[in-house]
C-alpha positions as MATLAB code, in Angstrom:
seq = 'MPTFEPGTRVPVRVASAVMAASEDTEDRQDDGLIAGDDGRRRCWWCGDDPLYVAYHDREWGRPVHDDTRLFEKLVLEGFQSGLAWITILRKREAF';
ca = [
      -0.066    0.081    0.071;
       1.363    3.424   -0.771;
       2.689    5.667    1.875;
       2.502    9.549    1.815;
       4.429   12.155    3.652;
       2.111   14.476    5.875;
       0.829   17.481    3.909;
       1.487   15.572    0.445;
      -1.542   16.118   -1.794;
      -2.951   12.671   -2.744;
      -5.316   12.080   -5.681;
      -8.893   11.368   -4.106;
      -9.268    8.110   -6.005;
      -5.896    6.876   -4.710;
      -6.871    7.859   -1.249;
     -10.282    6.081   -1.667;
      -8.872    2.908   -2.796;
      -6.239    3.050   -0.030;
      -8.943    3.506    2.555;
     -11.016    0.820    1.137;
      -8.255   -1.609    0.859;
      -7.028   -1.109    4.347;
     -10.440   -2.287    5.757;
     -10.303   -5.460    3.517;
      -6.854   -6.962    3.883;
      -7.824  -10.654    4.438;
      -7.465  -11.576    0.903;
      -4.456   -9.420   -0.009;
      -1.158  -10.744   -0.827;
       2.313   -9.392   -0.162;
       2.550   -8.153   -3.697;
      -0.645   -6.123   -3.446;
      -2.778   -8.498   -5.482;
      -6.010  -10.148   -4.408;
      -7.515  -13.296   -5.790;
     -11.097  -12.601   -7.418;
     -14.046  -15.088   -7.198;
     -12.818  -16.258  -10.490;
      -9.335  -17.165   -9.391;
      -7.756  -14.290  -11.344;
      -5.250  -12.036   -9.447;
      -5.791   -8.341   -9.479;
      -4.764   -5.137   -7.988;
      -6.116   -4.660   -4.502;
      -7.981   -1.517   -5.525;
     -10.782   -3.153   -7.435;
     -11.877   -5.262   -4.802;
     -14.868   -7.372   -5.641;
     -17.238   -4.868   -7.170;
     -18.137   -6.179  -10.633;
     -17.824   -2.616  -12.317;
     -14.389   -2.034  -10.960;
     -13.261   -5.728  -11.677;
     -14.652   -5.224  -15.354;
     -13.004   -1.743  -15.483;
      -9.448   -3.421  -14.282;
      -9.500   -6.299  -16.669;
     -10.729   -4.435  -19.716;
      -9.503   -0.917  -19.404;
      -7.052    0.037  -16.703;
      -3.453    0.274  -17.731;
      -4.183   -0.127  -21.432;
      -2.976    2.595  -23.946;
      -5.882    4.396  -25.740;
      -5.348    5.184  -29.337;
      -8.767    6.115  -30.370;
      -9.530    9.701  -30.216;
     -12.993    9.503  -28.906;
     -11.997    6.956  -26.140;
      -9.253    9.166  -25.282;
     -11.746   12.320  -24.990;
     -13.959   10.049  -22.888;
     -11.257    9.188  -20.395;
     -10.252   12.938  -20.243;
     -13.801   13.944  -19.594;
     -14.285   11.382  -16.899;
     -11.103   12.476  -15.179;
     -12.384   15.967  -15.091;
     -15.733   15.084  -13.659;
     -14.087   12.701  -11.334;
     -12.315   15.662   -9.252;
     -13.615   15.152   -5.757;
     -15.557   11.909   -6.329;
     -14.438    8.321   -6.072;
     -13.648    6.725   -9.258;
     -16.413    4.071   -8.901;
     -18.953    6.834   -8.697;
     -17.740    8.157  -12.105;
     -17.832    4.508  -13.494;
     -21.383    3.999  -12.292;
     -22.580    7.395  -13.892;
     -20.667    6.644  -17.132;
     -23.397    6.179  -19.330;
     -24.953    9.614  -18.342;
     -21.532   11.350  -20.045;
];
């Protein structure tokens, strides 16, 4: 889990994920991965929420080359300010 110096500005989605992960550590491995219900190992921040799991498996960390998809990501990031990323994913269709 990341650590930050006092007074460091931490992005909200990072802070939210760190707080959520610290509450549910029983399935975590030392490498920061958790085993999903399907047996796949994933980053700890996606937990077991189906929307987060789908985002993790299909989009997170993958390059975007399509202009429309890139614009969508930029817009979603802009609206994310002050909200948890899961909130944005849940409202994604409204954008």
